[in-house]
PDB file of C-alpha atoms in Angstrom:
ATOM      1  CA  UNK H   1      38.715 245.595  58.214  1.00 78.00           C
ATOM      2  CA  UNK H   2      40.477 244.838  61.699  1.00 83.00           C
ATOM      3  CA  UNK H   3      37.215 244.147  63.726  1.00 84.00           C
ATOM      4  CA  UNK H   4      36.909 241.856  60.764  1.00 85.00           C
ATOM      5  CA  UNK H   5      39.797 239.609  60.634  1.00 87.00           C
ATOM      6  CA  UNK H   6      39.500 239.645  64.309  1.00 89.00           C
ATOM      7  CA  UNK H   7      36.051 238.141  64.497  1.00 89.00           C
ATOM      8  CA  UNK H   8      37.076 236.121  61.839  1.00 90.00           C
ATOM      9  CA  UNK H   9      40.522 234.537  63.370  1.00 91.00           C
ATOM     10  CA  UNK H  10      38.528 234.269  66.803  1.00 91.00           C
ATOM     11  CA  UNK H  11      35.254 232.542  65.246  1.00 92.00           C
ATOM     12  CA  UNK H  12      37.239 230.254  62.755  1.00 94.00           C
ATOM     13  CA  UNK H  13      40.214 230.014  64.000  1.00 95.00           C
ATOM     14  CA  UNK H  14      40.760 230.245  67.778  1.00 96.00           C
ATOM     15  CA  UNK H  15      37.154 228.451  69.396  1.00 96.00           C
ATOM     16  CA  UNK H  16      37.580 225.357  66.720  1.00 97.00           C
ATOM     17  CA  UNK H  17      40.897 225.342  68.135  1.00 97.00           C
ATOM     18  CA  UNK H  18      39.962 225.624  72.175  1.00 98.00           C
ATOM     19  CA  UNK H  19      37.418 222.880  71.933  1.00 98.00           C
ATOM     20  CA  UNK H  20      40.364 220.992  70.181  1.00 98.00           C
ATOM     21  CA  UNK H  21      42.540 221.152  72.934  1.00 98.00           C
ATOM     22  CA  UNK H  22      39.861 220.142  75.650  1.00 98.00           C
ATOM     23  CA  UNK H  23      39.265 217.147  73.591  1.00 98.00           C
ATOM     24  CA  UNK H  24      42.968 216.096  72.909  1.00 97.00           C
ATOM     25  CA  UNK H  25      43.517 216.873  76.836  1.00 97.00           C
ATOM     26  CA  UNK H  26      40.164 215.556  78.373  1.00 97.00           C
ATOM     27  CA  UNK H  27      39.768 212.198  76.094  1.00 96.00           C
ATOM     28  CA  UNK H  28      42.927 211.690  74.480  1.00 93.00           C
ATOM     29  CA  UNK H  29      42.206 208.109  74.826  1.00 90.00           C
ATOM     30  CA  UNK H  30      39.593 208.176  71.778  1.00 91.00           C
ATOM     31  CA  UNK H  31      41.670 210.078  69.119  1.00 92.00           C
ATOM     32  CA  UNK H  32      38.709 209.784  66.398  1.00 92.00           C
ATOM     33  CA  UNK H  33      36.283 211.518  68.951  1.00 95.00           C
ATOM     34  CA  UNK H  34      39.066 214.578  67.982  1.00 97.00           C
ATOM     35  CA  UNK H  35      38.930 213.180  64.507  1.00 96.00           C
ATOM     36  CA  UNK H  36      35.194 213.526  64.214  1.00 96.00           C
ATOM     37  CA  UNK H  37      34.904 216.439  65.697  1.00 97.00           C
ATOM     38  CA  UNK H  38      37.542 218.006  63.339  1.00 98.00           C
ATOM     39  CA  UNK H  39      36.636 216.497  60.469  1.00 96.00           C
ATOM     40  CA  UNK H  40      32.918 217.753  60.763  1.00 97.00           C
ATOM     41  CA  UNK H  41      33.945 221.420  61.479  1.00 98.00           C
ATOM     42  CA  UNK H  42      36.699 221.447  58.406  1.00 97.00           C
ATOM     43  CA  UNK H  43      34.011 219.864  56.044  1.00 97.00           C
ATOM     44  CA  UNK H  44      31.063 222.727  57.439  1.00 98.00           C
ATOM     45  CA  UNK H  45      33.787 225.362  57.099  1.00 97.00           C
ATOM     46  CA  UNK H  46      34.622 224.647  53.388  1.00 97.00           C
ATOM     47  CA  UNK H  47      31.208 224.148  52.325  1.00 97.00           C
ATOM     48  CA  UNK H  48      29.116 227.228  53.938  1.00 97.00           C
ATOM     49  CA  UNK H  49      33.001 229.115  53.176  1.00 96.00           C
ATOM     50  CA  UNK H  50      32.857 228.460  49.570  1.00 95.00           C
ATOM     51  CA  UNK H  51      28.842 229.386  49.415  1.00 96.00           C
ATOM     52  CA  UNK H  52      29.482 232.716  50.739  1.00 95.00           C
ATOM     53  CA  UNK H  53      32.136 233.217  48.439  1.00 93.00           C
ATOM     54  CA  UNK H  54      29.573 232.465  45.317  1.00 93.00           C
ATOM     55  CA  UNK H  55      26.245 233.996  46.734  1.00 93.00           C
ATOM     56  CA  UNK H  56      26.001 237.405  45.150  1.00 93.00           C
ATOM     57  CA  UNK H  57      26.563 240.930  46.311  1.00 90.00           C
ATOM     58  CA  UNK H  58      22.816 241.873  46.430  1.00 91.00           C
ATOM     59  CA  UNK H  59      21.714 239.069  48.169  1.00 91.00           C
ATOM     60  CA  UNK H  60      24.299 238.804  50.881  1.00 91.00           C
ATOM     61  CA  UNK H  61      23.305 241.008  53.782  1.00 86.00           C
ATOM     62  CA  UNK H  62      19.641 239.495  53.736  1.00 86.00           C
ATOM     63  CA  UNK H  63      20.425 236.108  53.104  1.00 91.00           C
ATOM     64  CA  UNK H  64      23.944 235.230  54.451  1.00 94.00           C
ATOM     65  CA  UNK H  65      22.621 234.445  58.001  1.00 94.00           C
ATOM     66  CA  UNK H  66      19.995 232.051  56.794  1.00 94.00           C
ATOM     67  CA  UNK H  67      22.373 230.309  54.139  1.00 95.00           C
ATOM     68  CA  UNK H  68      24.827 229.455  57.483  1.00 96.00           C
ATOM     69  CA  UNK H  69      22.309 227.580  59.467  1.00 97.00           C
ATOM     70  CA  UNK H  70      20.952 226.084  56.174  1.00 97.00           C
ATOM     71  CA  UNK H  71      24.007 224.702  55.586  1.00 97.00           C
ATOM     72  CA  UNK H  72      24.928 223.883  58.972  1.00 98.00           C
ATOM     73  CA  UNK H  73      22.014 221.473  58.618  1.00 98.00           C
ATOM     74  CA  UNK H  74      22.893 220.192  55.303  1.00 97.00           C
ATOM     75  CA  UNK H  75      26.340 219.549  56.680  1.00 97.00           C
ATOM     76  CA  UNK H  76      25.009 217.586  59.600  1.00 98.00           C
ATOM     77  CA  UNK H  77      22.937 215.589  57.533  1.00 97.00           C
ATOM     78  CA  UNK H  78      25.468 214.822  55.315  1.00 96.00           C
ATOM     79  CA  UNK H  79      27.903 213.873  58.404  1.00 95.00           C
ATOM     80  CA  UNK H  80      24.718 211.485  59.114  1.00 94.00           C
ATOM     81  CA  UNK H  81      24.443 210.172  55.840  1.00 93.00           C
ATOM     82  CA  UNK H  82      28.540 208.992  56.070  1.00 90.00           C
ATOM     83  CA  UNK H  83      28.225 207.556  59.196  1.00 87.00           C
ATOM     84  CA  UNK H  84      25.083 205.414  58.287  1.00 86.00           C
ATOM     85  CA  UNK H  85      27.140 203.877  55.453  1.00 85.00           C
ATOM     86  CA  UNK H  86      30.812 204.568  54.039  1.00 77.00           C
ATOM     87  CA  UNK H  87      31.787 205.282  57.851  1.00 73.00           C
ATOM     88  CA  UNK H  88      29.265 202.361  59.591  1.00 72.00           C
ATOM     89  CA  UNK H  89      32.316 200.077  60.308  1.00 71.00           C
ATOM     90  CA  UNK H  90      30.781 198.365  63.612  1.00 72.00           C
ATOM     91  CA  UNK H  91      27.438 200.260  63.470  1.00 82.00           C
ATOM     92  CA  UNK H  92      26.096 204.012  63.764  1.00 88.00           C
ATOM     93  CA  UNK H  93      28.327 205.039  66.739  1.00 91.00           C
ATOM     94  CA  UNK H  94      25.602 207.761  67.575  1.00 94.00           C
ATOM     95  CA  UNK H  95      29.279 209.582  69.807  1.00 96.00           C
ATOM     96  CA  UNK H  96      30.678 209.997  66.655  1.00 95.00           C
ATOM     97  CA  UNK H  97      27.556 211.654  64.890  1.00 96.00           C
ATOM     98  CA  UNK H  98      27.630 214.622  68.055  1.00 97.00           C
ATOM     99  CA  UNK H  99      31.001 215.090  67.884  1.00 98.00           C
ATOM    100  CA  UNK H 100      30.962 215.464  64.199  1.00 97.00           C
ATOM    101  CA  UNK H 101      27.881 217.517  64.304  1.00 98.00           C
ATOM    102  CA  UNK H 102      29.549 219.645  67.021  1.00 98.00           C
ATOM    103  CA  UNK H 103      32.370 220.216  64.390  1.00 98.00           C
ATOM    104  CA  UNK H 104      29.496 221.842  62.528  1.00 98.00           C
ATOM    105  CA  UNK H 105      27.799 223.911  64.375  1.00 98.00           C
ATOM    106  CA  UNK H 106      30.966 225.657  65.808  1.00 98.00           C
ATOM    107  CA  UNK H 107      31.933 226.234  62.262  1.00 97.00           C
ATOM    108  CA  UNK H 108      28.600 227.797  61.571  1.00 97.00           C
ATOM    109  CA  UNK H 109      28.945 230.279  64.447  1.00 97.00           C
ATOM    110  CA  UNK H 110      32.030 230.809  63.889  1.00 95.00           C
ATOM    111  CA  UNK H 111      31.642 231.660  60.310  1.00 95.00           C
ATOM    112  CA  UNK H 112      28.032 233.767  61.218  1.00 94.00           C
ATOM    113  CA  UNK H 113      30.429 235.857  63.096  1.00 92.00           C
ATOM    114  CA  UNK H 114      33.141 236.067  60.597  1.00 90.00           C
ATOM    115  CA  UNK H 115      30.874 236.893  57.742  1.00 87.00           C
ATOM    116  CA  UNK H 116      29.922 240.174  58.187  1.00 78.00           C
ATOM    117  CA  UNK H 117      27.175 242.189  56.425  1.00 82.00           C
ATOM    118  CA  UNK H 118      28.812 242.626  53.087  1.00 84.00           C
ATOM    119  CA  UNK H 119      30.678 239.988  51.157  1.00 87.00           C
ATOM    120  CA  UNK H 120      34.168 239.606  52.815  1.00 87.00           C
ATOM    121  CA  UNK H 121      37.484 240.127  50.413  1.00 90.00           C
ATOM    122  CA  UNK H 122      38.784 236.516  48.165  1.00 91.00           C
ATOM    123  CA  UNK H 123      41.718 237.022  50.655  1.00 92.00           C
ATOM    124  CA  UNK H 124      39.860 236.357  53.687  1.00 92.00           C
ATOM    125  CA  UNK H 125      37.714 233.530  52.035  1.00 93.00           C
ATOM    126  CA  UNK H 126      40.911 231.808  50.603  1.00 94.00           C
ATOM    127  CA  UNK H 127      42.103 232.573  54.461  1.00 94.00           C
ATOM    128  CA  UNK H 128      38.516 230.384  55.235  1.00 95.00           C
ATOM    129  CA  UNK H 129      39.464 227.339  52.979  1.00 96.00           C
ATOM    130  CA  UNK H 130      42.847 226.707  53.884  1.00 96.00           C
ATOM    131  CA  UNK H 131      41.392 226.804  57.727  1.00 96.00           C
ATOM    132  CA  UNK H 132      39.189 224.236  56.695  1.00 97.00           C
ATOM    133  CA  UNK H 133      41.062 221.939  54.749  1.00 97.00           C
ATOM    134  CA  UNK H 134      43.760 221.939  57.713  1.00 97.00           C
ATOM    135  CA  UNK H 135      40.766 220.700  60.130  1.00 97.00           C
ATOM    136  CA  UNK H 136      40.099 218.004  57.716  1.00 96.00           C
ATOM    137  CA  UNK H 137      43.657 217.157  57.424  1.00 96.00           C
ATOM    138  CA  UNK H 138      44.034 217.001  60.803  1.00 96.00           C
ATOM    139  CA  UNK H 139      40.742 215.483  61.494  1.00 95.00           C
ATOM    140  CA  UNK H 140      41.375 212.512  58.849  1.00 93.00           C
ATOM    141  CA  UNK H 141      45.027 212.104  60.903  1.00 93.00           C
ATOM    142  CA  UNK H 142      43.261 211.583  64.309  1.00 93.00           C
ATOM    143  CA  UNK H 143      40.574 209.725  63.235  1.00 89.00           C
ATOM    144  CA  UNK H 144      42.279 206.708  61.007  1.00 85.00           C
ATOM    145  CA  UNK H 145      46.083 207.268  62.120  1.00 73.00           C
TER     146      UNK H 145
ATOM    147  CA  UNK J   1      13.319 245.802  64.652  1.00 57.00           C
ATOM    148  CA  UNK J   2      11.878 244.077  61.669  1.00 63.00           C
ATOM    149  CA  UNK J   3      12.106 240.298  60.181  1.00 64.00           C
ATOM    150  CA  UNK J   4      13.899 241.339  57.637  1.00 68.00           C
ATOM    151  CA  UNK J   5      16.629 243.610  59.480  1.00 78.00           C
ATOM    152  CA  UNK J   6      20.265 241.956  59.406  1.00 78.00           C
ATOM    153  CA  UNK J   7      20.694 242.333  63.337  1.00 84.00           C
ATOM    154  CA  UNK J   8      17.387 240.182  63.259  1.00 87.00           C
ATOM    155  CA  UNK J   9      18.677 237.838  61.033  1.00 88.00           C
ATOM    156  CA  UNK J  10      22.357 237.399  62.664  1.00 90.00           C
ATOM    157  CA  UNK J  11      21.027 237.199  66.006  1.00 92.00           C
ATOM    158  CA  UNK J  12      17.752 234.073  64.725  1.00 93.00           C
ATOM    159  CA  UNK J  13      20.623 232.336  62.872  1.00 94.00           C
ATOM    160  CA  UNK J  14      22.975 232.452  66.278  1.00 96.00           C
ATOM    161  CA  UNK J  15      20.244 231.405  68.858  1.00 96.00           C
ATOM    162  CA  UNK J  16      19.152 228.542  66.114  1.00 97.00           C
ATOM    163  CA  UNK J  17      22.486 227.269  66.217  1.00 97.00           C
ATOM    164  CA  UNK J  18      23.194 227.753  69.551  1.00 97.00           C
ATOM    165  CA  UNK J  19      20.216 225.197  70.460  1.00 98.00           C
ATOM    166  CA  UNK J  20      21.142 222.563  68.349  1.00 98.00           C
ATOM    167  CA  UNK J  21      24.582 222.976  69.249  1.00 98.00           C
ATOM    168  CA  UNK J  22      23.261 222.639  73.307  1.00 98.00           C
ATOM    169  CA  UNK J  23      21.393 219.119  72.157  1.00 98.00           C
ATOM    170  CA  UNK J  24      24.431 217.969  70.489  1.00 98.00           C
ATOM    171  CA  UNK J  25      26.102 218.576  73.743  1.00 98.00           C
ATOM    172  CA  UNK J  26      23.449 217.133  75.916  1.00 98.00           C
ATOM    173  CA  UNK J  27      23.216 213.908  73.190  1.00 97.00           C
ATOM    174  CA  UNK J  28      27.188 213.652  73.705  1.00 97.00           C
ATOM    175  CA  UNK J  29      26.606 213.670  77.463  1.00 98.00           C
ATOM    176  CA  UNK J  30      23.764 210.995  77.330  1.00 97.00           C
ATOM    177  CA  UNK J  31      25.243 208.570  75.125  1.00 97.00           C
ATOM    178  CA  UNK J  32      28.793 208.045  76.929  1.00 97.00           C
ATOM    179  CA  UNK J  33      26.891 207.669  80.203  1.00 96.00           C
ATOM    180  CA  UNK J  34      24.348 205.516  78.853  1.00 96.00           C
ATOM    181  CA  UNK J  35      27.259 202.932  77.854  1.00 95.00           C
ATOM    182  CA  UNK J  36      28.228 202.043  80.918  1.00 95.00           C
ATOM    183  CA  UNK J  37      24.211 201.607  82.107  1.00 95.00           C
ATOM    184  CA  UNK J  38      23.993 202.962  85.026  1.00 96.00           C
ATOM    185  CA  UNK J  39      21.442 205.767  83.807  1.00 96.00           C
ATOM    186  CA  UNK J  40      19.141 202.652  82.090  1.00 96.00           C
ATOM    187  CA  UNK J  41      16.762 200.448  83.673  1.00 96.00           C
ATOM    188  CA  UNK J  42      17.579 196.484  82.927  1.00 95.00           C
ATOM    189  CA  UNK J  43      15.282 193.458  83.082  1.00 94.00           C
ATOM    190  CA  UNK J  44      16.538 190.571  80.817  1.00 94.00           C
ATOM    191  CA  UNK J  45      18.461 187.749  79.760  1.00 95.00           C
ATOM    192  CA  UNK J  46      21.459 188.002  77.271  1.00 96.00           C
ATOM    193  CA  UNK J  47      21.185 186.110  74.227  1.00 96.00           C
ATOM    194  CA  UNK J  48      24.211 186.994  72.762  1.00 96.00           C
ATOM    195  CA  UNK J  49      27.302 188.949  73.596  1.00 96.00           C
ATOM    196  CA  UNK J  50      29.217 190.725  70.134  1.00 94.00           C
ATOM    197  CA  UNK J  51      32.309 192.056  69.929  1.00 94.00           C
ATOM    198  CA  UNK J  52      32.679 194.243  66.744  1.00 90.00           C
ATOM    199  CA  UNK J  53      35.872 196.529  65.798  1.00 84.00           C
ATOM    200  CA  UNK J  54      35.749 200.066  64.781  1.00 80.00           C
ATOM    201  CA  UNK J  55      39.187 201.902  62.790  1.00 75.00           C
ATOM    202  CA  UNK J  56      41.816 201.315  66.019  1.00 77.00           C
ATOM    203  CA  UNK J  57      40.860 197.498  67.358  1.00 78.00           C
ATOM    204  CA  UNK J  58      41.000 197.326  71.266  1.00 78.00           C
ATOM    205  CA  UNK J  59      40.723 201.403  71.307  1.00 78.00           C
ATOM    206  CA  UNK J  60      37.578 201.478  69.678  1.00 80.00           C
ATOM    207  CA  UNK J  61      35.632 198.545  70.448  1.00 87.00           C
ATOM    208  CA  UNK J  62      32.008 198.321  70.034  1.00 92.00           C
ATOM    209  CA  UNK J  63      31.012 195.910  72.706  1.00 94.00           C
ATOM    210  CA  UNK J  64      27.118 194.998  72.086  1.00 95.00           C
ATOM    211  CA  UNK J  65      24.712 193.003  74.449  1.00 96.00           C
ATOM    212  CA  UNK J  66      21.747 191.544  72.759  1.00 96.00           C
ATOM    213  CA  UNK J  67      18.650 190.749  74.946  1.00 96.00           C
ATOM    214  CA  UNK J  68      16.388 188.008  74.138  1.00 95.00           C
ATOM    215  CA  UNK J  69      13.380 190.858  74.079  1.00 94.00           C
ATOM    216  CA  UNK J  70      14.574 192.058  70.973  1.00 94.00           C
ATOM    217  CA  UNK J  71      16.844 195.213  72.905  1.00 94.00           C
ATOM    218  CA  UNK J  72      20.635 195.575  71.711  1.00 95.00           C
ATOM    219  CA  UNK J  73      22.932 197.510  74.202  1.00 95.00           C
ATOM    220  CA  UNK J  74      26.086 199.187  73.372  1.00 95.00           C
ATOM    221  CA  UNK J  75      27.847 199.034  76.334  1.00 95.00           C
ATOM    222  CA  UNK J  76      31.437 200.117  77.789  1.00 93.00           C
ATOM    223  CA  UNK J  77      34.160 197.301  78.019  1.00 93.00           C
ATOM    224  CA  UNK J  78      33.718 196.752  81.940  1.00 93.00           C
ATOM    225  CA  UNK J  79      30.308 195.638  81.745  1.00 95.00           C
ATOM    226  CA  UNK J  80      30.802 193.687  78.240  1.00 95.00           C
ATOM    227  CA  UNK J  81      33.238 191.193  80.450  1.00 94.00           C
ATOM    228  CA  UNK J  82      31.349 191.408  83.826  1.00 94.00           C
ATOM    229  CA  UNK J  83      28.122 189.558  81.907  1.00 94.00           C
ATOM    230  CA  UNK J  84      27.491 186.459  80.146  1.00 93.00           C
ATOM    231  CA  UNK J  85      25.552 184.632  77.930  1.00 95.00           C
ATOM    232  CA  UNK J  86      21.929 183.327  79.464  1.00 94.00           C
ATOM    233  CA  UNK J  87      22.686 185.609  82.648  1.00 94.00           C
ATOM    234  CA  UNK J  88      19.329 187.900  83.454  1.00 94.00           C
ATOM    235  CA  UNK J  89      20.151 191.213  84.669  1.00 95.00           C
ATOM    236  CA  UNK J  90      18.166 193.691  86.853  1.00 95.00           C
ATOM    237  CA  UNK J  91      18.186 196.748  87.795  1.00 95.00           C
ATOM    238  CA  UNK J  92      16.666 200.047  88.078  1.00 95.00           C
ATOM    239  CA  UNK J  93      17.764 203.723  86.331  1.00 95.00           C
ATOM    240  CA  UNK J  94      20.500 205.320  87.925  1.00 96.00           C
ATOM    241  CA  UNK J  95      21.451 202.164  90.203  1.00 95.00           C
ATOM    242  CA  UNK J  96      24.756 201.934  90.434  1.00 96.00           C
ATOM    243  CA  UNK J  97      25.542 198.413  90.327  1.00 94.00           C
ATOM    244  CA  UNK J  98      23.610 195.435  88.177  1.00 94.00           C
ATOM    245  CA  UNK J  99      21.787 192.373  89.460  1.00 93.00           C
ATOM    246  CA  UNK J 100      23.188 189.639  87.866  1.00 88.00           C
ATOM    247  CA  UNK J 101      21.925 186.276  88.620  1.00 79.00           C
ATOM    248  CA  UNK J 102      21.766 187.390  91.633  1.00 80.00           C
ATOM    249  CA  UNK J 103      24.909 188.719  92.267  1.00 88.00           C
ATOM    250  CA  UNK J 104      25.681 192.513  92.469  1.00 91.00           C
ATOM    251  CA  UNK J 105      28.303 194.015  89.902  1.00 92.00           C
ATOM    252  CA  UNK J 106      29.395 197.175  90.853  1.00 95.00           C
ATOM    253  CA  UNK J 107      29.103 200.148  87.783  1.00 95.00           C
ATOM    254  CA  UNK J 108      30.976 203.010  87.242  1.00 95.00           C
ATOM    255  CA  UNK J 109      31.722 205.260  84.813  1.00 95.00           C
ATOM    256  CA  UNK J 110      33.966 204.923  81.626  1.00 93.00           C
ATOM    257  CA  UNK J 111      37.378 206.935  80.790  1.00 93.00           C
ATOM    258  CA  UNK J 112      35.388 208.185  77.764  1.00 94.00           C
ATOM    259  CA  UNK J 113      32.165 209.342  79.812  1.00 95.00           C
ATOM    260  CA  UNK J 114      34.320 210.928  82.660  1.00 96.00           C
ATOM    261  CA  UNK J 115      36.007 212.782  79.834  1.00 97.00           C
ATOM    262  CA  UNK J 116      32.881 214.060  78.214  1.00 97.00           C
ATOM    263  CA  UNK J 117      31.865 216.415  80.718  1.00 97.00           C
ATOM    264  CA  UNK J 118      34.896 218.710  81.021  1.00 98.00           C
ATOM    265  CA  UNK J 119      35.138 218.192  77.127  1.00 98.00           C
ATOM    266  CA  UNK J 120      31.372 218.798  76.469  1.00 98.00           C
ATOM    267  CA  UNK J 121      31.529 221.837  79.166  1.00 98.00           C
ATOM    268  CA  UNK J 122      33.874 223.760  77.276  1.00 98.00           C
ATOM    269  CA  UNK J 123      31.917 222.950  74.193  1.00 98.00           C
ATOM    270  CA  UNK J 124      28.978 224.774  75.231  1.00 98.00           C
ATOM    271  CA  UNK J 125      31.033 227.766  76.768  1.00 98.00           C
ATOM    272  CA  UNK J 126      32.639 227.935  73.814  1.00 98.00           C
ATOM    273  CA  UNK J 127      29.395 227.992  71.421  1.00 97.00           C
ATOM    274  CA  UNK J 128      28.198 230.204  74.234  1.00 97.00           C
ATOM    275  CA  UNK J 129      31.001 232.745  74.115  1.00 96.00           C
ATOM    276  CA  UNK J 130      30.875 232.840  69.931  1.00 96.00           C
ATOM    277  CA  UNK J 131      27.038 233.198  70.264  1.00 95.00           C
ATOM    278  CA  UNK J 132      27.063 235.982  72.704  1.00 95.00           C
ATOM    279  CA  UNK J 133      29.312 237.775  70.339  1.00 93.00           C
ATOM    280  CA  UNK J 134      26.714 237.377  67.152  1.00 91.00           C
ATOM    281  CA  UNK J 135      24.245 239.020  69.635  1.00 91.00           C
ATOM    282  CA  UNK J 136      26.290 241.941  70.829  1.00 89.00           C
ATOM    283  CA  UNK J 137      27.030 243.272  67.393  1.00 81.00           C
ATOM    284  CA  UNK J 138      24.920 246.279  66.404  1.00 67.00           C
TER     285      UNK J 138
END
């Protein structure tokens, strides 16, 4: 149970968090390339989070790996989707999509690491969600505020 | 170690997105740097120079140059203002400065594309460091 919460405070919690800081620090002067970037690893985090937490027992060691990148890809696509249309205010800023997309991909490896081979407790996927709907909190803040 | 063995799996799902999460990076890289030109190769005339605003107005900017070949170029602020309307510009990939009319504009590269590499660096030791620990796990 420890080697588990620490993979899964150092996969979800901590590397979201250092690639946070290097963008706050390193281009602070485009807050909604943090936004995106945020935004796109909360959203990935509750989806693929909230999957795990419903895929059953018998199928979770075989098929949890798969479901992450899966859903990774859905995510992305979905990130895609949004900025082709409800988030095209000047045109497809094609910055935004990577950054967003980043967002998920760290998720998914973070999560693939925090998973484990049998289905982690409700506590720890409860711990997932509220992880993720900080990042979107905080990636809605720095993209629009 | 067979297809269907969980190490298998963990360590096909981490390498997958470990590549795409390298591209992303690479893609993030390109596009910055490709806003301010100097990676392109240029040989037009400007038909029309567009401004259009994204959520924080003069943060944000999208500055756009449309060639009369059809081309549309989202470029950085600095060369937005250094070109006009009817000017043809030159010039080949990775020059740093643009023929215009036969002057020379120096180029250089954006706050937001000097940023990116430090930014983008950690980004792939980071998805690095978090794949490398997917692999190590028995």
């Amino acid at each position: 149970m420890g080697r588990l919460l620490a993979r899964s405070f150092a996969g979800v919690v901590v590397a979201p968090l250092v690639l946070a800081v290097a963008y706050h620090e390193f281009l602070g002067q485009r807050s909604d390339y943090l936004g995106h970037y945020l935004a796109g690893c909360g959203g990935t985090l509750l989806l693929i989070a909230c999957f795990l937490a419903v895929l059953p027992d018998v199928f979770y060691t075989r098929f949890a790996p798969l479901a992450i990148v899966v859903l990774a890809v859905v995510a992305i696509a979905i990130g895609g989707v949004f900025e082709s249309t409800i988030y095209r205010i000047a045109k497809f800023d094609e910055v935004d999509f990577c950054n967003q997309s980043l967002g998920a991909v760290l998720a998914a490896l973070g999560l693939l690491l925090a998973a484990g081979r049998t289905k982690p407790p409700l506590a720890l996927s409860c711990g997932h969600w509220c992880v993720a709907l900080a990042l979107l909190a905080a990636g809605y803040h720095y993209a629009f505020l | 170690m067979h297809f269907s063995d969980p190490r298998w799996l963990e360590r096909a799902a981490a390498v997958s997105l470990l590549l795409v999460g390298a591209a992303l990076v690479a893609g993030n890289l390109w596009f910055t740097a490709a806003r301010s030109t100097i990676p392109l190769a240029l040989d037009g005339r400007v038909a029309a120079r567009e401004v259009r605003h994204e959520k924080h107005p003069g943060k944000d900017d999208v500055c756009l140059l449309h060639f009369e070949d059809g081309r549309t170029l989202h470029v950085d602020t600095a060369v937005f203002a250094a070109v006009d309307v009817g000017q043809w510009l030159y010039k080949t990939a990775w020059q740093h400065s643009l023929d215009r009319h036969g002057a020379n504009v120096p180029l250089d590269w954006s706050a937001d594309a000097r940023g990116m590499w430090p930014t983008m660096g950690v980004a792939l030791v980071t998805l690095l460091g978090v794949a490398l620990w997917n692999l190590a796990r028995r």
